[in-house]
């Protein structure tokens, strides 16, 4: 187990034994004595503009580009989480107001939110626009595109890339 997993398991056990103590099932919480693992975090992985360009151009050339381009641009240009993208219905992408509605049942935090669409996101999405239905995604196609583009992938790289490129220009309020 990595450090984060160990700390999460410890937290769950502490809560479990605290519950047992409140109910009188045990007198002490043995998990409370376990030390948390110190986690060294490096800088988040991001894609540089040339990598983003290469990735999107490769995806655009694919036979079934509609199954990968919207997924990539929603992650890279709107900062949506992968799970939010695959749960996103095209009915919630409003090109008139240039907003994306993320329903509470699709978010990590269980809160509804609206995401403002940048001009480049609108331009990339327009050719793939649909009236309704989930945004398509193919894991096999994603792996092929990443490999063909020669892009190294990391956890949350699309969201980190969005934040790293968007926030210095527009701030964190958008």
PDB file of C-alpha atoms in Angstrom:
ATOM      1  CA  UNK A   1       0.000   0.000   0.000  1.00  0.00           C
ATOM      2  CA  UNK A   2       1.181   3.502  -0.683  1.00  0.00           C
ATOM      3  CA  UNK A   3       1.182   6.132   2.067  1.00  0.00           C
ATOM      4  CA  UNK A   4      -2.118   7.708   1.074  1.00  0.00           C
ATOM      5  CA  UNK A   5      -3.898   4.353   1.102  1.00  0.00           C
ATOM      6  CA  UNK A   6      -2.425   3.441   4.479  1.00  0.00           C
ATOM      7  CA  UNK A   7      -3.509   6.767   5.961  1.00  0.00           C
ATOM      8  CA  UNK A   8      -7.009   6.331   4.541  1.00  0.00           C
ATOM      9  CA  UNK A   9      -7.294   2.816   6.001  1.00  0.00           C
ATOM     10  CA  UNK A  10      -6.044   4.113   9.365  1.00  0.00           C
ATOM     11  CA  UNK A  11      -8.657   6.895   9.289  1.00  0.00           C
ATOM     12  CA  UNK A  12     -11.434   4.365   8.603  1.00  0.00           C
ATOM     13  CA  UNK A  13     -10.252   2.104  11.421  1.00  0.00           C
ATOM     14  CA  UNK A  14     -10.070   5.012  13.870  1.00  0.00           C
ATOM     15  CA  UNK A  15     -13.664   5.968  13.010  1.00  0.00           C
ATOM     16  CA  UNK A  16     -14.759   2.321  13.310  1.00  0.00           C
ATOM     17  CA  UNK A  17     -13.169   1.824  16.749  1.00  0.00           C
ATOM     18  CA  UNK A  18     -14.432   5.216  17.983  1.00  0.00           C
ATOM     19  CA  UNK A  19     -17.931   4.036  17.065  1.00  0.00           C
ATOM     20  CA  UNK A  20     -17.281   0.802  18.973  1.00  0.00           C
ATOM     21  CA  UNK A  21     -16.096   2.725  22.016  1.00  0.00           C
ATOM     22  CA  UNK A  22     -19.204   4.959  22.004  1.00  0.00           C
ATOM     23  CA  UNK A  23     -21.405   1.853  21.891  1.00  0.00           C
ATOM     24  CA  UNK A  24     -19.444   0.078  24.593  1.00  0.00           C
ATOM     25  CA  UNK A  25     -18.144  -2.661  22.281  1.00  0.00           C
ATOM     26  CA  UNK A  26     -14.502  -1.896  23.133  1.00  0.00           C
ATOM     27  CA  UNK A  27     -12.620   0.109  25.770  1.00  0.00           C
ATOM     28  CA  UNK A  28      -9.837   1.516  23.621  1.00  0.00           C
ATOM     29  CA  UNK A  29      -9.079   2.436  20.049  1.00  0.00           C
ATOM     30  CA  UNK A  30      -5.995   0.457  18.942  1.00  0.00           C
ATOM     31  CA  UNK A  31      -5.935   2.234  15.569  1.00  0.00           C
ATOM     32  CA  UNK A  32      -5.406   5.626  17.230  1.00  0.00           C
ATOM     33  CA  UNK A  33      -1.856   4.619  18.193  1.00  0.00           C
ATOM     34  CA  UNK A  34      -0.836   3.872  14.600  1.00  0.00           C
ATOM     35  CA  UNK A  35       1.319   6.661  13.210  1.00  0.00           C
ATOM     36  CA  UNK A  36       0.274   8.327   9.984  1.00  0.00           C
ATOM     37  CA  UNK A  37       2.622   7.911   7.050  1.00  0.00           C
ATOM     38  CA  UNK A  38       4.409  11.065   5.981  1.00  0.00           C
ATOM     39  CA  UNK A  39       3.756  11.622   2.301  1.00  0.00           C
ATOM     40  CA  UNK A  40       6.191  13.467   0.086  1.00  0.00           C
ATOM     41  CA  UNK A  41       4.324  15.119  -2.737  1.00  0.00           C
ATOM     42  CA  UNK A  42       6.092  16.352  -5.820  1.00  0.00           C
ATOM     43  CA  UNK A  43       4.825  18.800  -8.356  1.00  0.00           C
ATOM     44  CA  UNK A  44       1.729  17.651 -10.248  1.00  0.00           C
ATOM     45  CA  UNK A  45       2.301  16.326 -13.745  1.00  0.00           C
ATOM     46  CA  UNK A  46       1.095  18.629 -16.497  1.00  0.00           C
ATOM     47  CA  UNK A  47       1.140  18.546 -20.274  1.00  0.00           C
ATOM     48  CA  UNK A  48       2.937  21.362 -22.047  1.00  0.00           C
ATOM     49  CA  UNK A  49       1.223  23.162 -24.889  1.00  0.00           C
ATOM     50  CA  UNK A  50       3.126  21.217 -27.559  1.00  0.00           C
ATOM     51  CA  UNK A  51       2.023  17.938 -25.942  1.00  0.00           C
ATOM     52  CA  UNK A  52      -1.607  19.108 -25.775  1.00  0.00           C
ATOM     53  CA  UNK A  53      -1.456  20.164 -29.426  1.00  0.00           C
ATOM     54  CA  UNK A  54       0.062  16.811 -30.460  1.00  0.00           C
ATOM     55  CA  UNK A  55      -2.493  14.872 -28.420  1.00  0.00           C
ATOM     56  CA  UNK A  56      -5.484  16.736 -29.858  1.00  0.00           C
ATOM     57  CA  UNK A  57      -4.229  16.623 -33.438  1.00  0.00           C
ATOM     58  CA  UNK A  58      -3.683  12.866 -33.113  1.00  0.00           C
ATOM     59  CA  UNK A  59      -7.157  12.395 -31.606  1.00  0.00           C
ATOM     60  CA  UNK A  60      -8.764  14.517 -34.324  1.00  0.00           C
ATOM     61  CA  UNK A  61      -7.295  12.277 -37.062  1.00  0.00           C
ATOM     62  CA  UNK A  62      -8.770   9.092 -35.561  1.00  0.00           C
ATOM     63  CA  UNK A  63     -11.600   7.332 -37.393  1.00  0.00           C
ATOM     64  CA  UNK A  64     -13.818   7.580 -34.305  1.00  0.00           C
ATOM     65  CA  UNK A  65     -12.590  10.962 -33.089  1.00  0.00           C
ATOM     66  CA  UNK A  66     -16.053  11.710 -31.630  1.00  0.00           C
ATOM     67  CA  UNK A  67     -15.267   9.078 -28.985  1.00  0.00           C
ATOM     68  CA  UNK A  68     -12.154  10.818 -27.713  1.00  0.00           C
ATOM     69  CA  UNK A  69     -11.842  14.508 -28.709  1.00  0.00           C
ATOM     70  CA  UNK A  70     -14.742  15.789 -26.533  1.00  0.00           C
ATOM     71  CA  UNK A  71     -13.392  13.803 -23.570  1.00  0.00           C
ATOM     72  CA  UNK A  72      -9.929  15.304 -23.974  1.00  0.00           C
ATOM     73  CA  UNK A  73     -10.996  18.920 -24.494  1.00  0.00           C
ATOM     74  CA  UNK A  74     -13.465  18.823 -21.593  1.00  0.00           C
ATOM     75  CA  UNK A  75     -10.629  17.698 -19.339  1.00  0.00           C
ATOM     76  CA  UNK A  76      -7.935  19.953 -20.770  1.00  0.00           C
ATOM     77  CA  UNK A  77      -9.930  23.143 -21.427  1.00  0.00           C
ATOM     78  CA  UNK A  78     -12.677  22.958 -18.766  1.00  0.00           C
ATOM     79  CA  UNK A  79     -10.857  21.103 -15.995  1.00  0.00           C
ATOM     80  CA  UNK A  80     -13.570  18.472 -15.623  1.00  0.00           C
ATOM     81  CA  UNK A  81     -12.680  15.256 -13.819  1.00  0.00           C
ATOM     82  CA  UNK A  82     -12.675  12.061 -15.938  1.00  0.00           C
ATOM     83  CA  UNK A  83     -15.667  10.647 -14.015  1.00  0.00           C
ATOM     84  CA  UNK A  84     -17.571  13.894 -14.560  1.00  0.00           C
ATOM     85  CA  UNK A  85     -16.896  13.783 -18.288  1.00  0.00           C
ATOM     86  CA  UNK A  86     -18.138  10.226 -18.809  1.00  0.00           C
ATOM     87  CA  UNK A  87     -21.318  11.057 -16.844  1.00  0.00           C
ATOM     88  CA  UNK A  88     -21.905  14.304 -18.733  1.00  0.00           C
ATOM     89  CA  UNK A  89     -24.969  14.439 -20.956  1.00  0.00           C
ATOM     90  CA  UNK A  90     -24.786  16.694 -24.002  1.00  0.00           C
ATOM     91  CA  UNK A  91     -28.053  18.304 -22.852  1.00  0.00           C
ATOM     92  CA  UNK A  92     -25.997  19.913 -20.075  1.00  0.00           C
ATOM     93  CA  UNK A  93     -23.588  21.572 -22.510  1.00  0.00           C
ATOM     94  CA  UNK A  94     -25.124  24.935 -23.355  1.00  0.00           C
ATOM     95  CA  UNK A  95     -23.431  26.549 -26.327  1.00  0.00           C
ATOM     96  CA  UNK A  96     -25.608  29.687 -26.113  1.00  0.00           C
ATOM     97  CA  UNK A  97     -24.651  30.587 -22.545  1.00  0.00           C
ATOM     98  CA  UNK A  98     -21.266  28.861 -22.974  1.00  0.00           C
ATOM     99  CA  UNK A  99     -21.734  26.943 -19.732  1.00  0.00           C
ATOM    100  CA  UNK A 100     -21.606  23.300 -18.755  1.00  0.00           C
ATOM    101  CA  UNK A 101     -23.907  22.117 -16.000  1.00  0.00           C
ATOM    102  CA  UNK A 102     -22.359  19.378 -13.869  1.00  0.00           C
ATOM    103  CA  UNK A 103     -25.112  17.633 -11.909  1.00  0.00           C
ATOM    104  CA  UNK A 104     -24.527  16.695  -8.271  1.00  0.00           C
ATOM    105  CA  UNK A 105     -24.698  12.971  -9.044  1.00  0.00           C
ATOM    106  CA  UNK A 106     -21.778  13.326 -11.464  1.00  0.00           C
ATOM    107  CA  UNK A 107     -19.421  15.278  -9.191  1.00  0.00           C
ATOM    108  CA  UNK A 108     -16.876  14.164  -6.638  1.00  0.00           C
ATOM    109  CA  UNK A 109     -18.283  16.592  -4.064  1.00  0.00           C
ATOM    110  CA  UNK A 110     -21.996  15.860  -4.748  1.00  0.00           C
ATOM    111  CA  UNK A 111     -22.578  19.578  -5.453  1.00  0.00           C
ATOM    112  CA  UNK A 112     -24.091  20.959  -8.647  1.00  0.00           C
ATOM    113  CA  UNK A 113     -21.897  23.435 -10.468  1.00  0.00           C
ATOM    114  CA  UNK A 114     -21.601  25.371 -13.700  1.00  0.00           C
ATOM    115  CA  UNK A 115     -18.371  25.554 -15.647  1.00  0.00           C
ATOM    116  CA  UNK A 116     -17.763  28.470 -18.005  1.00  0.00           C
ATOM    117  CA  UNK A 117     -16.671  27.343 -21.458  1.00  0.00           C
ATOM    118  CA  UNK A 118     -13.604  29.031 -22.928  1.00  0.00           C
ATOM    119  CA  UNK A 119     -13.645  30.033 -26.588  1.00  0.00           C
ATOM    120  CA  UNK A 120     -11.168  27.311 -27.541  1.00  0.00           C
ATOM    121  CA  UNK A 121     -13.330  24.701 -25.781  1.00  0.00           C
ATOM    122  CA  UNK A 122     -16.416  25.855 -27.699  1.00  0.00           C
ATOM    123  CA  UNK A 123     -14.531  25.694 -30.998  1.00  0.00           C
ATOM    124  CA  UNK A 124     -13.199  22.208 -30.300  1.00  0.00           C
ATOM    125  CA  UNK A 125     -16.584  20.869 -29.140  1.00  0.00           C
ATOM    126  CA  UNK A 126     -18.796  22.308 -31.887  1.00  0.00           C
ATOM    127  CA  UNK A 127     -17.917  19.706 -34.559  1.00  0.00           C
ATOM    128  CA  UNK A 128     -18.790  16.899 -32.104  1.00  0.00           C
ATOM    129  CA  UNK A 129     -21.925  18.500 -30.649  1.00  0.00           C
ATOM    130  CA  UNK A 130     -24.972  16.312 -30.040  1.00  0.00           C
ATOM    131  CA  UNK A 131     -28.443  17.160 -28.774  1.00  0.00           C
ATOM    132  CA  UNK A 132     -28.461  14.510 -26.059  1.00  0.00           C
ATOM    133  CA  UNK A 133     -26.678  11.423 -24.807  1.00  0.00           C
ATOM    134  CA  UNK A 134     -23.540  10.846 -22.824  1.00  0.00           C
ATOM    135  CA  UNK A 135     -20.207  12.174 -24.016  1.00  0.00           C
ATOM    136  CA  UNK A 136     -18.627   9.151 -25.667  1.00  0.00           C
ATOM    137  CA  UNK A 137     -15.380   7.670 -24.403  1.00  0.00           C
ATOM    138  CA  UNK A 138     -13.233   4.727 -25.419  1.00  0.00           C
ATOM    139  CA  UNK A 139     -10.398   3.532 -23.166  1.00  0.00           C
ATOM    140  CA  UNK A 140      -8.785   1.624 -26.054  1.00  0.00           C
ATOM    141  CA  UNK A 141      -8.901   4.682 -28.301  1.00  0.00           C
ATOM    142  CA  UNK A 142      -7.545   6.850 -25.498  1.00  0.00           C
ATOM    143  CA  UNK A 143      -4.579   4.514 -25.020  1.00  0.00           C
ATOM    144  CA  UNK A 144      -3.938   4.451 -28.780  1.00  0.00           C
ATOM    145  CA  UNK A 145      -4.078   8.256 -29.094  1.00  0.00           C
ATOM    146  CA  UNK A 146      -1.760   8.825 -26.114  1.00  0.00           C
ATOM    147  CA  UNK A 147       0.726   6.311 -27.465  1.00  0.00           C
ATOM    148  CA  UNK A 148       0.595   7.657 -31.032  1.00  0.00           C
ATOM    149  CA  UNK A 149       1.038  11.225 -29.786  1.00  0.00           C
ATOM    150  CA  UNK A 150       3.986  10.174 -27.622  1.00  0.00           C
ATOM    151  CA  UNK A 151       2.460  11.748 -24.530  1.00  0.00           C
ATOM    152  CA  UNK A 152       3.270  10.463 -21.050  1.00  0.00           C
ATOM    153  CA  UNK A 153       0.140  10.237 -18.919  1.00  0.00           C
ATOM    154  CA  UNK A 154      -0.242  10.670 -15.172  1.00  0.00           C
ATOM    155  CA  UNK A 155      -3.119  10.708 -12.704  1.00  0.00           C
ATOM    156  CA  UNK A 156      -5.206  13.891 -13.026  1.00  0.00           C
ATOM    157  CA  UNK A 157      -2.910  15.235 -15.750  1.00  0.00           C
ATOM    158  CA  UNK A 158      -5.782  16.862 -17.683  1.00  0.00           C
ATOM    159  CA  UNK A 159      -7.115  18.709 -14.627  1.00  0.00           C
ATOM    160  CA  UNK A 160      -3.619  19.766 -13.532  1.00  0.00           C
ATOM    161  CA  UNK A 161      -2.865  20.931 -17.073  1.00  0.00           C
ATOM    162  CA  UNK A 162      -6.061  22.987 -17.125  1.00  0.00           C
ATOM    163  CA  UNK A 163      -5.280  24.621 -13.791  1.00  0.00           C
ATOM    164  CA  UNK A 164      -1.654  25.292 -14.681  1.00  0.00           C
ATOM    165  CA  UNK A 165      -2.497  26.983 -17.970  1.00  0.00           C
ATOM    166  CA  UNK A 166      -5.836  28.627 -17.134  1.00  0.00           C
ATOM    167  CA  UNK A 167      -5.370  30.051 -13.645  1.00  0.00           C
ATOM    168  CA  UNK A 168      -2.283  32.224 -14.313  1.00  0.00           C
ATOM    169  CA  UNK A 169      -4.182  33.948 -17.128  1.00  0.00           C
ATOM    170  CA  UNK A 170      -7.755  34.067 -15.804  1.00  0.00           C
ATOM    171  CA  UNK A 171      -7.370  33.616 -12.046  1.00  0.00           C
ATOM    172  CA  UNK A 172      -9.262  31.112  -9.945  1.00  0.00           C
ATOM    173  CA  UNK A 173     -12.700  32.751  -9.998  1.00  0.00           C
ATOM    174  CA  UNK A 174     -13.777  31.336 -13.379  1.00  0.00           C
TER     175      UNK A 174
END
